[in-house]
Amino acid sequence: MIEVHELTKRYGSVTAVDRLSFAVRPGRVTGFLGPNGAGKSTTMRAILGLDTPTSGRALVDRVPYRTIDRPLRVVGSLLDAGAVHGGRSARNHLEWLAATNDLPRSRVGEVLERTGLSSVARKRVRGFSLGMRQRLGIAVALLGDPPILMFDEPVNGLDPEGIVWIRTLMRSLASEGRTVFVSSHLMSEMALTADHLIVIGRGALIADTGTADFIQSSSLNDVLVRTPRTRHLADLLTAKGARVAAEPDGGLAVTGLTTEAISEVAAAHGVEVHELARRQASLEEAYMKLTDASVQYRAKDGGR
Amino acid sequence: MTAPSLVPGRGVLRSEWIKLRSVRSTTVMVLFATLVAVVLGVLATSSDASGAATMTAQDRAQLDPLGDSFIGLIFGELAFGVLGVLAVSTEYRTGLIRTTFSAVPRRGRVYLAKALVVGAVSLLLGTLLAFGSFVLGQAMLSPEHLEVHLGDPGVLRAVLSAGLYLFAVTMIGFGLGAILRHGAAAIAALVALLWLTYPVGRILDHLSYLPSRMLLFNIADAITRAHPATGKPALRIPSLDLAYTGLALYLVVFLALGAWRISRDA
Ligand SMILES: Nc1ncnc2c1ncn2[C@@H]1O[C@H](COP(=O)(O)OP(=O)(O)OP(=O)(O)O)[C@@H](O)[C@H]1O
Ligand SMILES: [Mg+2]
């Protein structure tokens, strides 16, 4: 379990994390979502005791990370897959890490196996592709067989095969009863992986909710109707219990009735219908709407 | 809740040892130092030996058989210093330091373990290199009977001090690496500290010889000779006591600053 209490981190005048509170529970994948610069990485660094919070605190299994004597046995983390010494082999990288926490040497072979790196274990990391580095970072996280796992944007730069591999891994780690906390700025990715979502923007909490609830509540779901007799049809549909709003271009946005029901009403009253379309915003759009106010680096007109 | 102990256990020490031996730069630096020490030492002592036939008694008296065998160490020391710098700065450059701190959150423990491992390795290699240079140099000089022996007064101390000095330069580099966190900057600072301070000391000599005497360059000179220097240059060379005290001060200051700096956010 990871708990964050009123966490605030300022860098000079920039407030990276702003009185953020949430808990990450075991047995499920918790997605940590937010646009670029929202403060996800900063929060994760604070949880690992790498950055000292300006105020508030972060606990893992009820204690501050820095007080744990052999923390790799409690929390496994991947913050930055690029943070390796290019001249060192994957095996040596894992071996020095295993030594720090008095982990048996056999763990090195086991995590190399699990991440599919056994065949390149003795190669220098310099020659690794991004995907292989990402796997090595995950091997590091798994090294201490920890009950808590934390990954910062693990699918960044991965090919589809790699993405599926990570997704499957996260789900299986959670099903083993572990706490899995994974950040992303892609809602679509999290919708497929996470059971629970923590959404932040500008360092503050926007949503802490189940993925299914989030999709349900925030999706735009309506039917667009176009007819020459706009006002008449609007009245008929309202009488049937629908909520009807006028679109700027003269169409009607109808919620509360299915396309079939709308078509029946129109047919029964002899109203001609030119267009009848169900509109469903993608999850990505819903998420963007939610975090809209908090996007920090909005592209100027025409891109940059 | 108390923070975990500052004292590194065997595991953390071993991890730093694995880190040190598993990168190529360590081997390169050690080989470079050895090569420079051997080549320059042989050049200097062989020129002494070839000139032996035409030497006057006074020339013979002024000959510095130790200094000439150690001449390569004056340049080889940079490789030791760079080894110390890189032991810390590469972790900051690559971001690896965060991984290290997430595995060992007590930063002082990491620093101590690193310092112990780098210190032990440099003291061992430095002492080996000092003895190697000594043996090689004296072998070059012995056909002309110019050599000195370990049993001669002050010689063993001088040879051990040459090793000690290489250790000290390594640890000053190590401290600089931790203070500046940037390899190139720390190496530049080390070069300045080792050599560029020399002319500054010369400029200040008319006020006081103390600045000159506290320079690493002159400290090294003092502790690696069997007999005190003579003549005018000797004024810039500290006494043995002052030299060892000065060296210890350098170590304390740079290692302490490095320790303070490493406790700041990475
Ligand atoms: N070391 C630092 N010094 C100064 N500002 C920082 C530092 N680290 C982060 N910030 C700032 O804090 C804010 C949050 O950054 P953070 O990296 O935590 O965001 P993020 O959610 O991880 O973004 P991304 O999706 O781009 O990785 C940003 O405005 C960033 O510029
Ligand atoms: Mg980030």
PDB file of N, CA and C in Angstrom, chain B residues 33-46 48 64-78 125-138 140-141 148-150 154-166 195 217 219-227 244:
ATOM      1  N   ALA B  33      47.801   4.982 -15.831  1.00  0.00           N
ATOM      2  CA  ALA B  33      48.695   5.406 -14.757  1.00  0.00           C
ATOM      3  C   ALA B  33      49.953   4.540 -14.750  1.00  0.00           C
ATOM      4  N   THR B  34      49.770   3.224 -14.930  1.00  0.00           N
ATOM      5  CA  THR B  34      50.906   2.314 -14.910  1.00  0.00           C
ATOM      6  C   THR B  34      51.861   2.597 -16.066  1.00  0.00           C
ATOM      7  N   LEU B  35      51.258   2.780 -17.239  1.00  0.00           N
ATOM      8  CA  LEU B  35      52.063   3.027 -18.436  1.00  0.00           C
ATOM      9  C   LEU B  35      52.896   4.294 -18.271  1.00  0.00           C
ATOM     10  N   VAL B  36      52.234   5.368 -17.860  1.00  0.00           N
ATOM     11  CA  VAL B  36      52.922   6.649 -17.702  1.00  0.00           C
ATOM     12  C   VAL B  36      54.030   6.519 -16.655  1.00  0.00           C
ATOM     13  N   ALA B  37      53.714   5.864 -15.545  1.00  0.00           N
ATOM     14  CA  ALA B  37      54.688   5.723 -14.467  1.00  0.00           C
ATOM     15  C   ALA B  37      55.913   4.947 -14.951  1.00  0.00           C
ATOM     16  N   VAL B  38      55.656   3.863 -15.681  1.00  0.00           N
ATOM     17  CA  VAL B  38      56.760   3.024 -16.133  1.00  0.00           C
ATOM     18  C   VAL B  38      57.598   3.747 -17.189  1.00  0.00           C
ATOM     19  N   VAL B  39      56.928   4.299 -18.200  1.00  0.00           N
ATOM     20  CA  VAL B  39      57.660   4.911 -19.304  1.00  0.00           C
ATOM     21  C   VAL B  39      58.488   6.102 -18.818  1.00  0.00           C
ATOM     22  N   LEU B  40      57.852   7.018 -18.087  1.00  0.00           N
ATOM     23  CA  LEU B  40      58.591   8.204 -17.637  1.00  0.00           C
ATOM     24  C   LEU B  40      59.679   7.828 -16.633  1.00  0.00           C
ATOM     25  N   GLY B  41      59.353   6.856 -15.763  1.00  0.00           N
ATOM     26  CA  GLY B  41      60.347   6.425 -14.775  1.00  0.00           C
ATOM     27  C   GLY B  41      61.578   5.840 -15.447  1.00  0.00           C
ATOM     28  N   VAL B  42      61.353   5.000 -16.471  1.00  0.00           N
ATOM     29  CA  VAL B  42      62.468   4.387 -17.187  1.00  0.00           C
ATOM     30  C   VAL B  42      63.267   5.451 -17.929  1.00  0.00           C
ATOM     31  N   LEU B  43      62.560   6.380 -18.593  1.00  0.00           N
ATOM     32  CA  LEU B  43      63.260   7.442 -19.324  1.00  0.00           C
ATOM     33  C   LEU B  43      64.166   8.239 -18.391  1.00  0.00           C
ATOM     34  N   ALA B  44      63.598   8.652 -17.245  1.00  0.00           N
ATOM     35  CA  ALA B  44      64.359   9.511 -16.335  1.00  0.00           C
ATOM     36  C   ALA B  44      65.565   8.775 -15.753  1.00  0.00           C
ATOM     37  N   THR B  45      65.337   7.540 -15.286  1.00  0.00           N
ATOM     38  CA  THR B  45      66.445   6.832 -14.646  1.00  0.00           C
ATOM     39  C   THR B  45      67.483   6.376 -15.667  1.00  0.00           C
ATOM     40  N   SER B  46      67.046   6.071 -16.899  1.00  0.00           N
ATOM     41  CA  SER B  46      68.050   5.635 -17.878  1.00  0.00           C
ATOM     42  C   SER B  46      68.913   6.812 -18.307  1.00  0.00           C
ATOM     43  N   ASP B  48      69.746   9.223 -16.281  1.00  0.00           N
ATOM     44  CA  ASP B  48      70.682   9.329 -15.156  1.00  0.00           C
ATOM     45  C   ASP B  48      71.833   8.345 -15.345  1.00  0.00           C
ATOM     46  N   ASP B  64      68.828  12.544  -7.581  1.00  0.00           N
ATOM     47  CA  ASP B  64      67.684  12.159  -6.724  1.00  0.00           C
ATOM     48  C   ASP B  64      67.127  10.847  -7.247  1.00  0.00           C
ATOM     49  N   PRO B  65      67.687   9.737  -6.823  1.00  0.00           N
ATOM     50  CA  PRO B  65      67.299   8.444  -7.414  1.00  0.00           C
ATOM     51  C   PRO B  65      65.829   8.114  -7.185  1.00  0.00           C
ATOM     52  N   LEU B  66      65.283   8.550  -6.077  1.00  0.00           N
ATOM     53  CA  LEU B  66      63.869   8.283  -5.801  1.00  0.00           C
ATOM     54  C   LEU B  66      62.982   9.149  -6.685  1.00  0.00           C
ATOM     55  N   GLY B  67      63.278  10.431  -6.659  1.00  0.00           N
ATOM     56  CA  GLY B  67      62.490  11.392  -7.431  1.00  0.00           C
ATOM     57  C   GLY B  67      62.416  10.976  -8.886  1.00  0.00           C
ATOM     58  N   ASP B  68      63.538  10.501  -9.428  1.00  0.00           N
ATOM     59  CA  ASP B  68      63.540  10.135 -10.845  1.00  0.00           C
ATOM     60  C   ASP B  68      62.747   8.856 -11.100  1.00  0.00           C
ATOM     61  N   SER B  69      62.712   7.931 -10.135  1.00  0.00           N
ATOM     62  CA  SER B  69      61.853   6.750 -10.368  1.00  0.00           C
ATOM     63  C   SER B  69      60.375   7.100 -10.220  1.00  0.00           C
ATOM     64  N   PHE B  70      60.099   8.150  -9.449  1.00  0.00           N
ATOM     65  CA  PHE B  70      58.689   8.507  -9.208  1.00  0.00           C
ATOM     66  C   PHE B  70      58.142   9.532 -10.193  1.00  0.00           C
ATOM     67  N   ILE B  71      59.018   9.987 -11.109  1.00  0.00           N
ATOM     68  CA  ILE B  71      58.608  11.120 -11.949  1.00  0.00           C
ATOM     69  C   ILE B  71      57.321  10.820 -12.717  1.00  0.00           C
ATOM     70  N   GLY B  72      57.142   9.548 -13.103  1.00  0.00           N
ATOM     71  CA  GLY B  72      55.938   9.182 -13.842  1.00  0.00           C
ATOM     72  C   GLY B  72      54.677   9.281 -13.004  1.00  0.00           C
ATOM     73  N   LEU B  73      54.846   9.157 -11.704  1.00  0.00           N
ATOM     74  CA  LEU B  73      53.670   9.221 -10.838  1.00  0.00           C
ATOM     75  C   LEU B  73      53.070  10.618 -10.827  1.00  0.00           C
ATOM     76  N   ILE B  74      53.924  11.631 -11.100  1.00  0.00           N
ATOM     77  CA  ILE B  74      53.432  13.008 -11.105  1.00  0.00           C
ATOM     78  C   ILE B  74      52.348  13.172 -12.172  1.00  0.00           C
ATOM     79  N   PHE B  75      52.497  12.416 -13.276  1.00  0.00           N
ATOM     80  CA  PHE B  75      51.451  12.494 -14.301  1.00  0.00           C
ATOM     81  C   PHE B  75      50.428  11.367 -14.142  1.00  0.00           C
ATOM     82  N   GLY B  76      50.937  10.249 -13.694  1.00  0.00           N
ATOM     83  CA  GLY B  76      50.038   9.123 -13.475  1.00  0.00           C
ATOM     84  C   GLY B  76      48.986   9.428 -12.425  1.00  0.00           C
ATOM     85  N   GLU B  77      49.296  10.358 -11.541  1.00  0.00           N
ATOM     86  CA  GLU B  77      48.357  10.685 -10.467  1.00  0.00           C
ATOM     87  C   GLU B  77      47.030  11.196 -11.039  1.00  0.00           C
ATOM     88  N   LEU B  78      47.092  11.850 -12.211  1.00  0.00           N
ATOM     89  CA  LEU B  78      45.850  12.373 -12.784  1.00  0.00           C
ATOM     90  C   LEU B  78      44.872  11.229 -13.066  1.00  0.00           C
ATOM     91  N   LEU B 125      46.433  -0.111  -5.241  1.00  0.00           N
ATOM     92  CA  LEU B 125      47.075   0.055  -6.545  1.00  0.00           C
ATOM     93  C   LEU B 125      48.175   1.110  -6.473  1.00  0.00           C
ATOM     94  N   GLY B 126      47.931   2.175  -5.714  1.00  0.00           N
ATOM     95  CA  GLY B 126      48.922   3.244  -5.582  1.00  0.00           C
ATOM     96  C   GLY B 126      50.198   2.718  -4.940  1.00  0.00           C
ATOM     97  N   THR B 127      50.032   1.904  -3.902  1.00  0.00           N
ATOM     98  CA  THR B 127      51.203   1.357  -3.222  1.00  0.00           C
ATOM     99  C   THR B 127      51.956   0.397  -4.143  1.00  0.00           C
ATOM    100  N   LEU B 128      51.187  -0.436  -4.868  1.00  0.00           N
ATOM    101  CA  LEU B 128      51.822  -1.344  -5.831  1.00  0.00           C
ATOM    102  C   LEU B 128      52.613  -0.569  -6.878  1.00  0.00           C
ATOM    103  N   LEU B 129      51.985   0.480  -7.387  1.00  0.00           N
ATOM    104  CA  LEU B 129      52.627   1.267  -8.436  1.00  0.00           C
ATOM    105  C   LEU B 129      53.873   1.969  -7.889  1.00  0.00           C
ATOM    106  N   ALA B 130      53.791   2.458  -6.666  1.00  0.00           N
ATOM    107  CA  ALA B 130      54.942   3.134  -6.058  1.00  0.00           C
ATOM    108  C   ALA B 130      56.103   2.149  -5.912  1.00  0.00           C
ATOM    109  N   PHE B 131      55.791   0.955  -5.398  1.00  0.00           N
ATOM    110  CA  PHE B 131      56.852  -0.041  -5.249  1.00  0.00           C
ATOM    111  C   PHE B 131      57.380  -0.472  -6.614  1.00  0.00           C
ATOM    112  N   GLY B 132      56.472  -0.652  -7.559  1.00  0.00           N
ATOM    113  CA  GLY B 132      56.875  -1.044  -8.909  1.00  0.00           C
ATOM    114  C   GLY B 132      57.813  -0.009  -9.511  1.00  0.00           C
ATOM    115  N   SER B 133      57.435   1.256  -9.413  1.00  0.00           N
ATOM    116  CA  SER B 133      58.266   2.329  -9.962  1.00  0.00           C
ATOM    117  C   SER B 133      59.620   2.355  -9.267  1.00  0.00           C
ATOM    118  N   PHE B 134      59.591   2.159  -7.966  1.00  0.00           N
ATOM    119  CA  PHE B 134      60.836   2.167  -7.198  1.00  0.00           C
ATOM    120  C   PHE B 134      61.767   1.051  -7.665  1.00  0.00           C
ATOM    121  N   VAL B 135      61.226  -0.156  -7.726  1.00  0.00           N
ATOM    122  CA  VAL B 135      62.051  -1.310  -8.082  1.00  0.00           C
ATOM    123  C   VAL B 135      62.614  -1.149  -9.488  1.00  0.00           C
ATOM    124  N   LEU B 136      61.734  -0.724 -10.401  1.00  0.00           N
ATOM    125  CA  LEU B 136      62.167  -0.561 -11.791  1.00  0.00           C
ATOM    126  C   LEU B 136      63.258   0.514 -11.895  1.00  0.00           C
ATOM    127  N   GLY B 137      62.998   1.645 -11.259  1.00  0.00           N
ATOM    128  CA  GLY B 137      63.953   2.764 -11.327  1.00  0.00           C
ATOM    129  C   GLY B 137      65.309   2.363 -10.743  1.00  0.00           C
ATOM    130  N   GLN B 138      65.287   1.691  -9.598  1.00  0.00           N
ATOM    131  CA  GLN B 138      66.555   1.325  -8.970  1.00  0.00           C
ATOM    132  C   GLN B 138      67.284   0.276  -9.807  1.00  0.00           C
ATOM    133  N   MET B 140      67.289   0.210 -12.985  1.00  0.00           N
ATOM    134  CA  MET B 140      67.931   0.951 -14.067  1.00  0.00           C
ATOM    135  C   MET B 140      69.223   1.612 -13.573  1.00  0.00           C
ATOM    136  N   LEU B 141      69.214   2.046 -12.305  1.00  0.00           N
ATOM    137  CA  LEU B 141      70.348   2.800 -11.783  1.00  0.00           C
ATOM    138  C   LEU B 141      71.466   1.912 -11.236  1.00  0.00           C
ATOM    139  N   VAL B 148      69.377   3.420  -4.600  1.00  0.00           N
ATOM    140  CA  VAL B 148      69.199   3.391  -3.148  1.00  0.00           C
ATOM    141  C   VAL B 148      68.424   2.120  -2.809  1.00  0.00           C
ATOM    142  N   HIS B 149      68.393   1.765  -1.506  1.00  0.00           N
ATOM    143  CA  HIS B 149      67.721   0.544  -1.090  1.00  0.00           C
ATOM    144  C   HIS B 149      66.629   0.856  -0.102  1.00  0.00           C
ATOM    145  N   LEU B 150      65.677  -0.055  -0.039  1.00  0.00           N
ATOM    146  CA  LEU B 150      64.544   0.158   0.875  1.00  0.00           C
ATOM    147  C   LEU B 150      65.006   0.315   2.311  1.00  0.00           C
ATOM    148  N   GLY B 154      64.844   6.591   5.394  1.00  0.00           N
ATOM    149  CA  GLY B 154      63.800   7.389   4.743  1.00  0.00           C
ATOM    150  C   GLY B 154      63.238   6.807   3.457  1.00  0.00           C
ATOM    151  N   VAL B 155      63.867   5.780   2.920  1.00  0.00           N
ATOM    152  CA  VAL B 155      63.444   5.307   1.599  1.00  0.00           C
ATOM    153  C   VAL B 155      62.092   4.585   1.666  1.00  0.00           C
ATOM    154  N   LEU B 156      61.956   3.673   2.609  1.00  0.00           N
ATOM    155  CA  LEU B 156      60.686   2.944   2.708  1.00  0.00           C
ATOM    156  C   LEU B 156      59.531   3.920   2.949  1.00  0.00           C
ATOM    157  N   ARG B 157      59.774   4.904   3.837  1.00  0.00           N
ATOM    158  CA  ARG B 157      58.732   5.892   4.119  1.00  0.00           C
ATOM    159  C   ARG B 157      58.348   6.655   2.850  1.00  0.00           C
ATOM    160  N   ALA B 158      59.352   7.006   2.061  1.00  0.00           N
ATOM    161  CA  ALA B 158      59.094   7.759   0.840  1.00  0.00           C
ATOM    162  C   ALA B 158      58.284   6.923  -0.154  1.00  0.00           C
ATOM    163  N   VAL B 159      58.630   5.657  -0.271  1.00  0.00           N
ATOM    164  CA  VAL B 159      57.909   4.801  -1.226  1.00  0.00           C
ATOM    165  C   VAL B 159      56.461   4.625  -0.774  1.00  0.00           C
ATOM    166  N   LEU B 160      56.269   4.350   0.506  1.00  0.00           N
ATOM    167  CA  LEU B 160      54.904   4.204   1.026  1.00  0.00           C
ATOM    168  C   LEU B 160      54.131   5.511   0.850  1.00  0.00           C
ATOM    169  N   SER B 161      54.808   6.631   1.034  1.00  0.00           N
ATOM    170  CA  SER B 161      54.141   7.922   0.899  1.00  0.00           C
ATOM    171  C   SER B 161      53.719   8.197  -0.538  1.00  0.00           C
ATOM    172  N   ALA B 162      54.510   7.691  -1.490  1.00  0.00           N
ATOM    173  CA  ALA B 162      54.126   7.872  -2.893  1.00  0.00           C
ATOM    174  C   ALA B 162      52.791   7.164  -3.141  1.00  0.00           C
ATOM    175  N   GLY B 163      52.639   5.967  -2.578  1.00  0.00           N
ATOM    176  CA  GLY B 163      51.367   5.243  -2.689  1.00  0.00           C
ATOM    177  C   GLY B 163      50.254   5.988  -1.986  1.00  0.00           C
ATOM    178  N   LEU B 164      50.571   6.504  -0.808  1.00  0.00           N
ATOM    179  CA  LEU B 164      49.598   7.263  -0.024  1.00  0.00           C
ATOM    180  C   LEU B 164      49.133   8.499  -0.805  1.00  0.00           C
ATOM    181  N   TYR B 165      50.090   9.132  -1.479  1.00  0.00           N
ATOM    182  CA  TYR B 165      49.754  10.332  -2.226  1.00  0.00           C
ATOM    183  C   TYR B 165      48.782  10.005  -3.376  1.00  0.00           C
ATOM    184  N   LEU B 166      49.009   8.891  -4.059  1.00  0.00           N
ATOM    185  CA  LEU B 166      48.100   8.495  -5.144  1.00  0.00           C
ATOM    186  C   LEU B 166      46.696   8.242  -4.586  1.00  0.00           C
ATOM    187  N   TRP B 195      48.066  21.327 -10.430  1.00  0.00           N
ATOM    188  CA  TRP B 195      49.176  21.943 -11.161  1.00  0.00           C
ATOM    189  C   TRP B 195      49.063  23.450 -11.342  1.00  0.00           C
ATOM    190  N   PHE B 217      51.313  19.784  -4.946  1.00  0.00           N
ATOM    191  CA  PHE B 217      52.534  19.542  -5.714  1.00  0.00           C
ATOM    192  C   PHE B 217      53.755  19.481  -4.788  1.00  0.00           C
ATOM    193  N   ILE B 219      53.651  19.287  -1.410  1.00  0.00           N
ATOM    194  CA  ILE B 219      53.449  18.256  -0.385  1.00  0.00           C
ATOM    195  C   ILE B 219      53.959  16.915  -0.908  1.00  0.00           C
ATOM    196  N   ALA B 220      53.593  16.616  -2.168  1.00  0.00           N
ATOM    197  CA  ALA B 220      54.032  15.363  -2.779  1.00  0.00           C
ATOM    198  C   ALA B 220      55.552  15.300  -2.813  1.00  0.00           C
ATOM    199  N   ASP B 221      56.158  16.410  -3.178  1.00  0.00           N
ATOM    200  CA  ASP B 221      57.612  16.469  -3.236  1.00  0.00           C
ATOM    201  C   ASP B 221      58.210  16.143  -1.861  1.00  0.00           C
ATOM    202  N   ALA B 222      57.631  16.758  -0.836  1.00  0.00           N
ATOM    203  CA  ALA B 222      58.179  16.584   0.516  1.00  0.00           C
ATOM    204  C   ALA B 222      58.113  15.129   0.974  1.00  0.00           C
ATOM    205  N   ILE B 223      56.961  14.501   0.790  1.00  0.00           N
ATOM    206  CA  ILE B 223      56.792  13.186   1.413  1.00  0.00           C
ATOM    207  C   ILE B 223      57.390  12.047   0.607  1.00  0.00           C
ATOM    208  N   THR B 224      57.702  12.298  -0.669  1.00  0.00           N
ATOM    209  CA  THR B 224      58.255  11.201  -1.472  1.00  0.00           C
ATOM    210  C   THR B 224      59.776  11.286  -1.578  1.00  0.00           C
ATOM    211  N   ARG B 225      60.420  12.142  -0.808  1.00  0.00           N
ATOM    212  CA  ARG B 225      61.899  12.133  -0.812  1.00  0.00           C
ATOM    213  C   ARG B 225      62.405  11.456   0.464  1.00  0.00           C
ATOM    214  N   ALA B 226      63.576  10.880   0.282  1.00  0.00           N
ATOM    215  CA  ALA B 226      64.187  10.218   1.437  1.00  0.00           C
ATOM    216  C   ALA B 226      64.892  11.235   2.329  1.00  0.00           C
ATOM    217  N   HIS B 227      65.436  12.297   1.679  1.00  0.00           N
ATOM    218  CA  HIS B 227      66.150  13.333   2.439  1.00  0.00           C
ATOM    219  C   HIS B 227      65.499  14.672   2.168  1.00  0.00           C
ATOM    220  N   TYR B 244      52.288  16.057   5.870  1.00  0.00           N
ATOM    221  CA  TYR B 244      51.272  15.038   6.191  1.00  0.00           C
ATOM    222  C   TYR B 244      50.006  15.684   6.749  1.00  0.00           C
TER     223      TYR B 244
END
